[in-house]
mmCIF file of C-alpha atoms and ligand atoms in Angstrom:
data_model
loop_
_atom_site.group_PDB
_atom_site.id
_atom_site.type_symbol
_atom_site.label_atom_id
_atom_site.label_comp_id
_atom_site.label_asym_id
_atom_site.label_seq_id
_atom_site.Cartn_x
_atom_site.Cartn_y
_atom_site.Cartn_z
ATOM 1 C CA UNK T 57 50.842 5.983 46.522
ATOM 2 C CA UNK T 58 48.703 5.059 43.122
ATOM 3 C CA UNK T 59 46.090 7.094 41.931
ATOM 4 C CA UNK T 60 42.328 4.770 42.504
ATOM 5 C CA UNK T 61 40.898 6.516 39.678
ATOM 6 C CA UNK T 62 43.438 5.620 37.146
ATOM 7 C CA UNK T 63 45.866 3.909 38.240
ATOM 8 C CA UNK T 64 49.070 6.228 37.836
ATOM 9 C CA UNK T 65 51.921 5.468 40.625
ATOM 10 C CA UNK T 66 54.406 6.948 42.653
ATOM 11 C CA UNK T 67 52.398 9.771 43.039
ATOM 12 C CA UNK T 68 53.388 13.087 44.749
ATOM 13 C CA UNK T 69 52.893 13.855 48.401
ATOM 14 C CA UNK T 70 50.552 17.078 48.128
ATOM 15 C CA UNK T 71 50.408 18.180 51.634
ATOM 16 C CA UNK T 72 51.913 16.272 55.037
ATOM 17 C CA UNK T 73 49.552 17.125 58.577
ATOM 18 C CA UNK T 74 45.768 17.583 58.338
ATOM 19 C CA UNK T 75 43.311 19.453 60.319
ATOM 20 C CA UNK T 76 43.079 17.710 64.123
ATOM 21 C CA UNK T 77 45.394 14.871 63.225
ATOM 22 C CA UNK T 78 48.553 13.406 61.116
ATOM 23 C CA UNK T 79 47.834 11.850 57.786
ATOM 24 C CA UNK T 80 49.228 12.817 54.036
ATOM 25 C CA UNK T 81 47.896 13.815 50.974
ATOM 26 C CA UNK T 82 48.773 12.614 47.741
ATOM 27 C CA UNK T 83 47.444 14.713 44.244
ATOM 28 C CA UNK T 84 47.251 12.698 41.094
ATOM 29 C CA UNK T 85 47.958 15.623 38.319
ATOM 30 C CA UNK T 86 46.590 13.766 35.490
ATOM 31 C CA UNK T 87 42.724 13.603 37.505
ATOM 32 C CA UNK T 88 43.366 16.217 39.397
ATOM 33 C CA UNK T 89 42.583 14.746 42.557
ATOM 34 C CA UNK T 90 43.693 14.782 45.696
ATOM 35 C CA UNK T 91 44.034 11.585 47.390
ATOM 36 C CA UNK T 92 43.974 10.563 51.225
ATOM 37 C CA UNK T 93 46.839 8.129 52.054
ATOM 38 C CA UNK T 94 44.363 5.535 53.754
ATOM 39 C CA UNK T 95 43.092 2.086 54.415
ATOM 40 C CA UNK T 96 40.085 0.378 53.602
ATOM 41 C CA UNK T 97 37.380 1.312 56.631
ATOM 42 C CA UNK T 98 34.284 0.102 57.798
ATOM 43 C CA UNK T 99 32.353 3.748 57.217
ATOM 44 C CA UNK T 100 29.375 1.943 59.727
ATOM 45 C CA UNK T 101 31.890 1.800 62.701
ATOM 46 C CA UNK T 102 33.347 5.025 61.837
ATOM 47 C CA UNK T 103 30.408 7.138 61.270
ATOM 48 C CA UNK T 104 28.059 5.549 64.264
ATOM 49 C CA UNK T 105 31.033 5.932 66.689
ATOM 50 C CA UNK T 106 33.900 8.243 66.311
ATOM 51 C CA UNK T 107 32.923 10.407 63.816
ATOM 52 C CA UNK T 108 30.558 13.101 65.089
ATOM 53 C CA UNK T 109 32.446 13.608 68.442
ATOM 54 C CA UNK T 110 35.666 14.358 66.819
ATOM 55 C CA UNK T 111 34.583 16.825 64.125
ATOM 56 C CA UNK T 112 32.457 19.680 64.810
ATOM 57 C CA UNK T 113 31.432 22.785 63.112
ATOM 58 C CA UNK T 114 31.694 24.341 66.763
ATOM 59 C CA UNK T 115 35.557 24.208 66.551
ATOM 60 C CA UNK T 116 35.283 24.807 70.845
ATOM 61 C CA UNK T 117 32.652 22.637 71.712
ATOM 62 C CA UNK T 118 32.128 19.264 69.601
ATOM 63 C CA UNK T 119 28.327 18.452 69.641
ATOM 64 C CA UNK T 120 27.144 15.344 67.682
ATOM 65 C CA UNK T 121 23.010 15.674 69.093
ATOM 66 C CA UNK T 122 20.746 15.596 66.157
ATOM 67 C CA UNK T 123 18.685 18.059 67.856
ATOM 68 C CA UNK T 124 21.758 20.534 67.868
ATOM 69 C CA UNK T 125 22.801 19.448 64.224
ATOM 70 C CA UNK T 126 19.471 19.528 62.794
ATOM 71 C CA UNK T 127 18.811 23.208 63.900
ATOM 72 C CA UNK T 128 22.707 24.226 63.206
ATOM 73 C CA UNK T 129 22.531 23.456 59.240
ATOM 74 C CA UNK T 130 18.560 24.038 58.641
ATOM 75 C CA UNK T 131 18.605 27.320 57.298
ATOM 76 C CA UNK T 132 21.409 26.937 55.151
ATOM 77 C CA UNK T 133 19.758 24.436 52.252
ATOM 78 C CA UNK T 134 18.833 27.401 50.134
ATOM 79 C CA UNK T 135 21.189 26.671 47.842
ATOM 80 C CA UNK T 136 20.167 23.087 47.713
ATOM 81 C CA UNK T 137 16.515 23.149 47.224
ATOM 82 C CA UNK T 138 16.809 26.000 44.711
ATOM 83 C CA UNK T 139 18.817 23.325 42.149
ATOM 84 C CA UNK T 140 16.641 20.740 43.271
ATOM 85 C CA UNK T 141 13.773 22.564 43.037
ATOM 86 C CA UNK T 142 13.757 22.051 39.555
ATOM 87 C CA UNK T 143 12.865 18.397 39.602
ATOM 88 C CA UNK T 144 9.946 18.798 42.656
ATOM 89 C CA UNK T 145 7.336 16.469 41.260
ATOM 90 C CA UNK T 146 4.775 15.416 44.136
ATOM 91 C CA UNK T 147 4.569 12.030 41.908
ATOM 92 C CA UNK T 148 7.946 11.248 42.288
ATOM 93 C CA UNK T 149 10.476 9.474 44.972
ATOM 94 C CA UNK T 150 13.547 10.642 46.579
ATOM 95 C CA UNK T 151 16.369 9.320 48.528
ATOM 96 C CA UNK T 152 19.193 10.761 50.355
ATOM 97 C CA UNK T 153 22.348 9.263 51.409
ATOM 98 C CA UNK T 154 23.834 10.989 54.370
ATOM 99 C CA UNK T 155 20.919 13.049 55.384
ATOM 100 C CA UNK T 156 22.697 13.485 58.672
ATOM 101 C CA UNK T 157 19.657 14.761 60.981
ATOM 102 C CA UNK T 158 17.295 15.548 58.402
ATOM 103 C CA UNK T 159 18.283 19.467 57.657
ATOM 104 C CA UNK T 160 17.653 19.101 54.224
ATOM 105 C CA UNK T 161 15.556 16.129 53.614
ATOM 106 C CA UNK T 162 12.379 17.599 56.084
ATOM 107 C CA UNK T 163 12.448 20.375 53.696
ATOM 108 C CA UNK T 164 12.108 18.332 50.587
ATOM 109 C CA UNK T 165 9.600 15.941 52.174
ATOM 110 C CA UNK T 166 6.343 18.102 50.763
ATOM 111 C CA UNK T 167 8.025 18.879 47.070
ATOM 112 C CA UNK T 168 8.056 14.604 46.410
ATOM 113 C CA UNK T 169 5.541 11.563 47.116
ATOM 114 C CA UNK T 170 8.421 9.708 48.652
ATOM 115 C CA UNK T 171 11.548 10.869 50.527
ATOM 116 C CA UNK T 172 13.722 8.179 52.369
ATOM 117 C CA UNK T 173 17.061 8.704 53.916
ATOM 118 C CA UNK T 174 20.012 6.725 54.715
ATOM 119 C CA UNK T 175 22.337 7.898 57.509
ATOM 120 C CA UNK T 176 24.932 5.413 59.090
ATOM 121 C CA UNK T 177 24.632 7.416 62.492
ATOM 122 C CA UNK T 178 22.177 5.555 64.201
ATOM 123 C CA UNK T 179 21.508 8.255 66.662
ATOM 124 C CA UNK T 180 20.471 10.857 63.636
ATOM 125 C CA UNK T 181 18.646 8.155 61.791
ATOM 126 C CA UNK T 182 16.787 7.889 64.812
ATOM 127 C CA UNK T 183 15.623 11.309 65.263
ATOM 128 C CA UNK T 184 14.476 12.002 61.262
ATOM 129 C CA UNK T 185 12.612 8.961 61.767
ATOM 130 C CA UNK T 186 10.394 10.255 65.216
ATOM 131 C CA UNK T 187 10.685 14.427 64.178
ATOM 132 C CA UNK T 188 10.146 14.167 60.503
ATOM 133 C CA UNK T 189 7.966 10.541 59.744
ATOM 134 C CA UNK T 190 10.683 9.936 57.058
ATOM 135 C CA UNK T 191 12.098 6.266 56.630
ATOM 136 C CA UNK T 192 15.483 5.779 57.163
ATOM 137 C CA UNK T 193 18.068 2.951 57.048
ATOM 138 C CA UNK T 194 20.955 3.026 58.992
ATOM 139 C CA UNK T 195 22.744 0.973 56.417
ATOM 140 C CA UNK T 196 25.263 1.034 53.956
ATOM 141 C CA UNK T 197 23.331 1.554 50.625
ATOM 142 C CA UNK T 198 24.027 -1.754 49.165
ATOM 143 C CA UNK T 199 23.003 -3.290 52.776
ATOM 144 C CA UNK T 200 19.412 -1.548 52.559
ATOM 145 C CA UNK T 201 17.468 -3.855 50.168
ATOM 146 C CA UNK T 202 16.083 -1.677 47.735
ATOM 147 C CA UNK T 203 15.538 -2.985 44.388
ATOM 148 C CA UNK T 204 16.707 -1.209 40.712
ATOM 149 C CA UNK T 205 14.417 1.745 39.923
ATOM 150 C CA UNK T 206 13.230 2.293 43.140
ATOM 151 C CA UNK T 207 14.037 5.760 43.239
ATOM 152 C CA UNK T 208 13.944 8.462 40.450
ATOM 153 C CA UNK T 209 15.899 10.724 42.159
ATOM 154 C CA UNK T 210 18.902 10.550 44.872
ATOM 155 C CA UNK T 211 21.278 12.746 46.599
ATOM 156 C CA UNK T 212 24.859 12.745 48.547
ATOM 157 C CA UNK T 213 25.709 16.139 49.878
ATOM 158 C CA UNK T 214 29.245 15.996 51.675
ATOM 159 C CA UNK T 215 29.617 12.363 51.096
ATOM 160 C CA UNK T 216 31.392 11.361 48.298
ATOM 161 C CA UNK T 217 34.720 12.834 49.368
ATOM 162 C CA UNK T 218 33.951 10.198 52.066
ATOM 163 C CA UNK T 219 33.833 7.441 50.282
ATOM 164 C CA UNK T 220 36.607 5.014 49.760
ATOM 165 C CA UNK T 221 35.461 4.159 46.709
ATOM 166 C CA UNK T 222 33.827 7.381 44.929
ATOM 167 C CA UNK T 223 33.238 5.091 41.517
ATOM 168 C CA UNK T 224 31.688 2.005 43.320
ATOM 169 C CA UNK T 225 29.302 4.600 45.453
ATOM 170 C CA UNK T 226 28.189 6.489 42.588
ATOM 171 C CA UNK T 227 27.539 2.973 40.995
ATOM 172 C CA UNK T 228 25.755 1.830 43.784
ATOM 173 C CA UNK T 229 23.651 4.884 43.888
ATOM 174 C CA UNK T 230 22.742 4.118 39.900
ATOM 175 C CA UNK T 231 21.610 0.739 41.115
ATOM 176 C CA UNK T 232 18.511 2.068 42.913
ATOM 177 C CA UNK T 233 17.759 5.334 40.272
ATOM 178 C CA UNK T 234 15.178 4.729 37.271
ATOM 179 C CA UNK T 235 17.064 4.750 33.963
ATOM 180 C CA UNK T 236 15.818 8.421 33.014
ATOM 181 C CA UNK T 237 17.021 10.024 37.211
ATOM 182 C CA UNK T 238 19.136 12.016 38.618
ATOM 183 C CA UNK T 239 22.008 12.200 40.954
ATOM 184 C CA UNK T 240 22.629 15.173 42.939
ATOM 185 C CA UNK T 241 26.241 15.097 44.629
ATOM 186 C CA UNK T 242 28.069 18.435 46.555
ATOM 187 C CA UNK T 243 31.200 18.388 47.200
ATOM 188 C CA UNK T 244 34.313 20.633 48.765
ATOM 189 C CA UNK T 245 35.982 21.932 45.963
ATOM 190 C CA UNK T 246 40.182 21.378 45.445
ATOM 191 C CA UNK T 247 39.886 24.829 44.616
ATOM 192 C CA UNK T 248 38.648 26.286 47.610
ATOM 193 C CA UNK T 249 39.062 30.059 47.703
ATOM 194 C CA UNK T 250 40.910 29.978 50.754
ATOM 195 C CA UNK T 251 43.059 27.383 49.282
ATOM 196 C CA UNK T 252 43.606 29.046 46.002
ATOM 197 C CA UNK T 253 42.784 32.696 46.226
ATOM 198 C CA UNK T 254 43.557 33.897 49.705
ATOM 199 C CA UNK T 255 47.155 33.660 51.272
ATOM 200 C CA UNK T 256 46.537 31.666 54.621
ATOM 201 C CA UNK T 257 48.834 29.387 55.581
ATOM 202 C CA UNK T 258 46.462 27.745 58.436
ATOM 203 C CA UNK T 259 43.927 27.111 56.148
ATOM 204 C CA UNK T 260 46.141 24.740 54.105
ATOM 205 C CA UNK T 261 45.563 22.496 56.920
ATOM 206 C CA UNK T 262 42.475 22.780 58.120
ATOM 207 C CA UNK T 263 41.024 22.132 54.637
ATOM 208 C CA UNK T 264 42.342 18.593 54.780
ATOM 209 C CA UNK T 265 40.586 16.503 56.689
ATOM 210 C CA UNK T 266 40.919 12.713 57.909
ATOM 211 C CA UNK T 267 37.678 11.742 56.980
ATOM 212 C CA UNK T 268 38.016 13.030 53.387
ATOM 213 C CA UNK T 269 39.701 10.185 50.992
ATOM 214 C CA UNK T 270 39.425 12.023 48.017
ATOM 215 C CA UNK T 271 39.647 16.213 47.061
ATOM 216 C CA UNK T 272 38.002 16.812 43.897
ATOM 217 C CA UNK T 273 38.086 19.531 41.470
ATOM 218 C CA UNK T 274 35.509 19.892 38.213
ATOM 219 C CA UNK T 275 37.640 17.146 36.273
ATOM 220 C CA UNK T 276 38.184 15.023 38.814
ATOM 221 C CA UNK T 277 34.547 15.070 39.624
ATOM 222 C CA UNK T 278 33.762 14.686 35.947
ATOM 223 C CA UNK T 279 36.086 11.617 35.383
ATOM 224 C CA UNK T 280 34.621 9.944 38.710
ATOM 225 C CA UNK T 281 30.669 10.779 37.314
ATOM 226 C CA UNK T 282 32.084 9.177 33.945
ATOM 227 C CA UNK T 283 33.670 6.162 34.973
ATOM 228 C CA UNK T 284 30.343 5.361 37.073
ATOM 229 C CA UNK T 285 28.297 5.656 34.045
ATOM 230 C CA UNK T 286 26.930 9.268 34.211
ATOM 231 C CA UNK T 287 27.463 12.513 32.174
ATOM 232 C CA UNK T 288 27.607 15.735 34.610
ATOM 233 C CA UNK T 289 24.328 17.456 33.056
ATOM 234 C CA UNK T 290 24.957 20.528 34.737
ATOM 235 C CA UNK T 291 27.838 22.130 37.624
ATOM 236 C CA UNK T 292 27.138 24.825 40.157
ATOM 237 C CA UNK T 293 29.707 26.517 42.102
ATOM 238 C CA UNK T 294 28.607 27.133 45.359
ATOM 239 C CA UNK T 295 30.206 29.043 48.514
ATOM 240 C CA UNK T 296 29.158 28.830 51.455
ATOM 241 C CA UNK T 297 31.032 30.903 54.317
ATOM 242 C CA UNK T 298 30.195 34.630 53.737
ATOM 243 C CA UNK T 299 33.104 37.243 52.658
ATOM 244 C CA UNK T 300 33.572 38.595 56.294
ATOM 245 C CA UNK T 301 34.604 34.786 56.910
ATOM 246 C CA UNK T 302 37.047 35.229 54.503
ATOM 247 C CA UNK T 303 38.380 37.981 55.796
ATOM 248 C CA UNK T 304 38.335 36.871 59.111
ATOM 249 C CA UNK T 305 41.130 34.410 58.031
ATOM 250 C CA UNK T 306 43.031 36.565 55.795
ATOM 251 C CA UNK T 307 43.774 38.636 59.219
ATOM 252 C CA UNK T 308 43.663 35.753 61.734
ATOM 253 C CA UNK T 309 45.207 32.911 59.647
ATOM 254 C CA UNK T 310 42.987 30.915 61.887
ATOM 255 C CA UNK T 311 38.908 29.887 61.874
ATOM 256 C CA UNK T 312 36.303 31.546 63.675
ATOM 257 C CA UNK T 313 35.255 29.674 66.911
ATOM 258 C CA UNK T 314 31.826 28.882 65.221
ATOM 259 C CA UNK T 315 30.140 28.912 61.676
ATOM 260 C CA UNK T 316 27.003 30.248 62.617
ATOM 261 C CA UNK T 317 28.029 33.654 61.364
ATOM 262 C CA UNK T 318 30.334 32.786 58.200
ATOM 263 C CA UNK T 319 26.697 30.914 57.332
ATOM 264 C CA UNK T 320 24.972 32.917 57.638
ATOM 265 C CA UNK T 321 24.424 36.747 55.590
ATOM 266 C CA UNK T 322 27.252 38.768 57.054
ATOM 267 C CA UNK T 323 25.486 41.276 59.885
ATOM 268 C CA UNK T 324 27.088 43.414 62.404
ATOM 269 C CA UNK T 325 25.568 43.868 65.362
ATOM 270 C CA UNK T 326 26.210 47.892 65.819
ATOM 271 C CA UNK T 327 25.302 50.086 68.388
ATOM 272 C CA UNK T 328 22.246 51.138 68.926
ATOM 273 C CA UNK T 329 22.794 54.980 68.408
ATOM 274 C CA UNK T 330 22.324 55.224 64.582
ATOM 275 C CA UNK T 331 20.128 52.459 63.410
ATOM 276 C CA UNK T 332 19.933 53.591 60.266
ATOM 277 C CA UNK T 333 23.169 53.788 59.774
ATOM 278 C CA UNK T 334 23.404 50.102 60.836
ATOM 279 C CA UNK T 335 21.055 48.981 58.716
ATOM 280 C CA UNK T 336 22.180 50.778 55.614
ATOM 281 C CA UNK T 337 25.741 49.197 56.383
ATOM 282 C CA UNK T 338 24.794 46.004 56.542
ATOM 283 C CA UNK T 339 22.834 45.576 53.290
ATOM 284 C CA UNK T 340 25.576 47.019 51.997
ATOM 285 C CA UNK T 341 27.545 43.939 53.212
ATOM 286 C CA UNK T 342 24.929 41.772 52.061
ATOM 287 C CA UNK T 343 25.091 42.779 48.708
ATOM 288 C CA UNK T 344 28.577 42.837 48.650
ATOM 289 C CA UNK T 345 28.439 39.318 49.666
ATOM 290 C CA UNK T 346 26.462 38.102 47.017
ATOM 291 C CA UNK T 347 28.843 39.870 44.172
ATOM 292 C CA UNK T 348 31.776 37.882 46.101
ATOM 293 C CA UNK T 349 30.082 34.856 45.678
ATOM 294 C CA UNK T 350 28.946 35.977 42.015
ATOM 295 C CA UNK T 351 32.749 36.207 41.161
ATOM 296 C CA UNK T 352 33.914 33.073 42.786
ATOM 297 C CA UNK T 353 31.234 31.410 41.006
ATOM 298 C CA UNK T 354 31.979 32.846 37.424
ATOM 299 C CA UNK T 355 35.730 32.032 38.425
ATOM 300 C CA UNK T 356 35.046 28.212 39.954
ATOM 301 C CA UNK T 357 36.726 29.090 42.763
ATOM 302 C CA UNK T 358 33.968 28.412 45.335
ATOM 303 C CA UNK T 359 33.827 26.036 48.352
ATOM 304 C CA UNK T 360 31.537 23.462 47.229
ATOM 305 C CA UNK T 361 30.853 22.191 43.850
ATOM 306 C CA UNK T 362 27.280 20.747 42.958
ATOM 307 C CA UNK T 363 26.715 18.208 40.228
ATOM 308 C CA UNK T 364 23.797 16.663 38.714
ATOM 309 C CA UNK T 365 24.331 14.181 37.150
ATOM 310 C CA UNK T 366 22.512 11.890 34.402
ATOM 311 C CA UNK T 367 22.907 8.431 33.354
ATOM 312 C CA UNK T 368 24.796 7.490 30.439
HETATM 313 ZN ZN1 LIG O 624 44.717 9.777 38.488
#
């Protein structure tokens, strides 16, 4: 196995068995990457077919419906608009790439005077385009006709570690920006605190997936933005599950059946004979929570990383 970012062979195998299926994982030390053993795809086949009914947040019951999707992931884009909210300009135009059933995108829609998507499921592009008025092409990027400049700013959440070519997307995606835009891009981070922090041998696994070709870390990420013409202009290490997710793990070595309360800020639902005591213990968990996430932040060792970038 060669590394596709620069070229080094006879790479190492990193990790043999992935979460739901076989497949092997190769790490290129020198980009520190992690690299998919895989062929070249057609991501429209994959993503409109396959895809949604074989992964699922809701590890017991796989549910691809927009609807379901849509109002899973809607409250968790604080994280999200708060970078982007930065660059809100009602004057300005926005597209998204992967905006899966809009989650994200219907909340940006009043910050910009344009929002777009593009979403290869044709069943979610679908439903942004009735729910939410928002154009979007159920294309591959290069397939959807815009022209250079058309955009002044774009985003890919979760998709570049899709990609089978992270360089040529991020290139792509530079085709349709204005000179002076920016590129937003989160991705699962190599250094996952589950992965590097906690002992669980389960989640060594699950973290790999088969729809993931590449595992990035800060330099790998940085070398990728690079080599596709773009300086990283700032980094932010998010996390997303909650500590009591964590924990969860540690003692299980195994996931909880749904995300909805790793998500979420942890809350217990106590008894009902000392509600103040309840309540008292749970902000105390919430705060605790944030400080978790403070550290793994400071540290880098969060779940996601989030880039904008700026072109060279
Ligand atoms: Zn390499």
């Amino acid at each position: 196995m060669d590394c596709s970012l620069c070229g080094k062979t006879g790479l190492p195998l990193h990790i043999e068995g992935l979460r739901n299926s076989d497949g092997r994982v190769f790490y290129c030390a020198d980009c520190d990457l992690g690299l998919l053993q895989t062929q070249k795809f057609d991501p429209k086949a994959y993503y409109d077919g396959e895809y949604r009914q074989k992964f699922s947040e809701i590890l017991e019951a796989p549910n691809g419906e927009p609807d379901f999707m849509y109002n899973y992931h809607k409250d968790f884009q604080a994280d999200r608009l708060r970078i982007v909210g930065e660059f809100f300009n009602p004057a300005a135009s926005f597209l998204e790439i992967g905006c899966s059933a809009g989650q994200f995108l219907a909340q940006l829609k009043p910050h910009f005077g344009r929002v777009a998507g593009v979403e290869l499921d044709s069943g979610c592009a679908d439903y942004v385009r009735t729910q939410f008025d928002i154009a979007v092409y159920d294309q591959e990027l290069a397939d959807c006709g815009f022209g250079p400049g058309e955009f002044h700013y774009a985003a890919a959440f979760q998709v570049l570690e899709h990609t089978y070519d992270p360089v040529a997307f991020l290139r792509d995606m530079a085709g349709v920006l204005q000179l002076d835009g920016r590129v937003f891009i989160e991705v699962p981070n190599l250094r996952d605190p589950l992965l590097s922090l906690w002992r669980v041998p389960a989640y060594h696994r699950f973290y790999y997936h088969e729809a993931h070709t590449h595992y990035f870390s800060a330099r790998s990420l940085e070398k990728v933005a690079t080599a596709a013409g773009y300086r990283i202009e700032a980094l932010h290490y998010l996390q997303d599950y909650n500590f009591m997710n964590h924990l969860y793990w540690h003692f299980n070595n195994g996931p909880q059946r749904t995300g909805e309360f790793g998500l979420a800020p942890p809350r217990i639902q106590f008894n009902d004979d000392h509600p103040e005591a309840g309540e008292a213990l749970n902000a105390l968990f919430q705060d605790c929570d944030k400080r978790y996430k403070a550290i793994l932040a400071e540290h880098g060792l969060t779940s996601n990383m989030f880039a904008v970038l700026a072109r060279e």
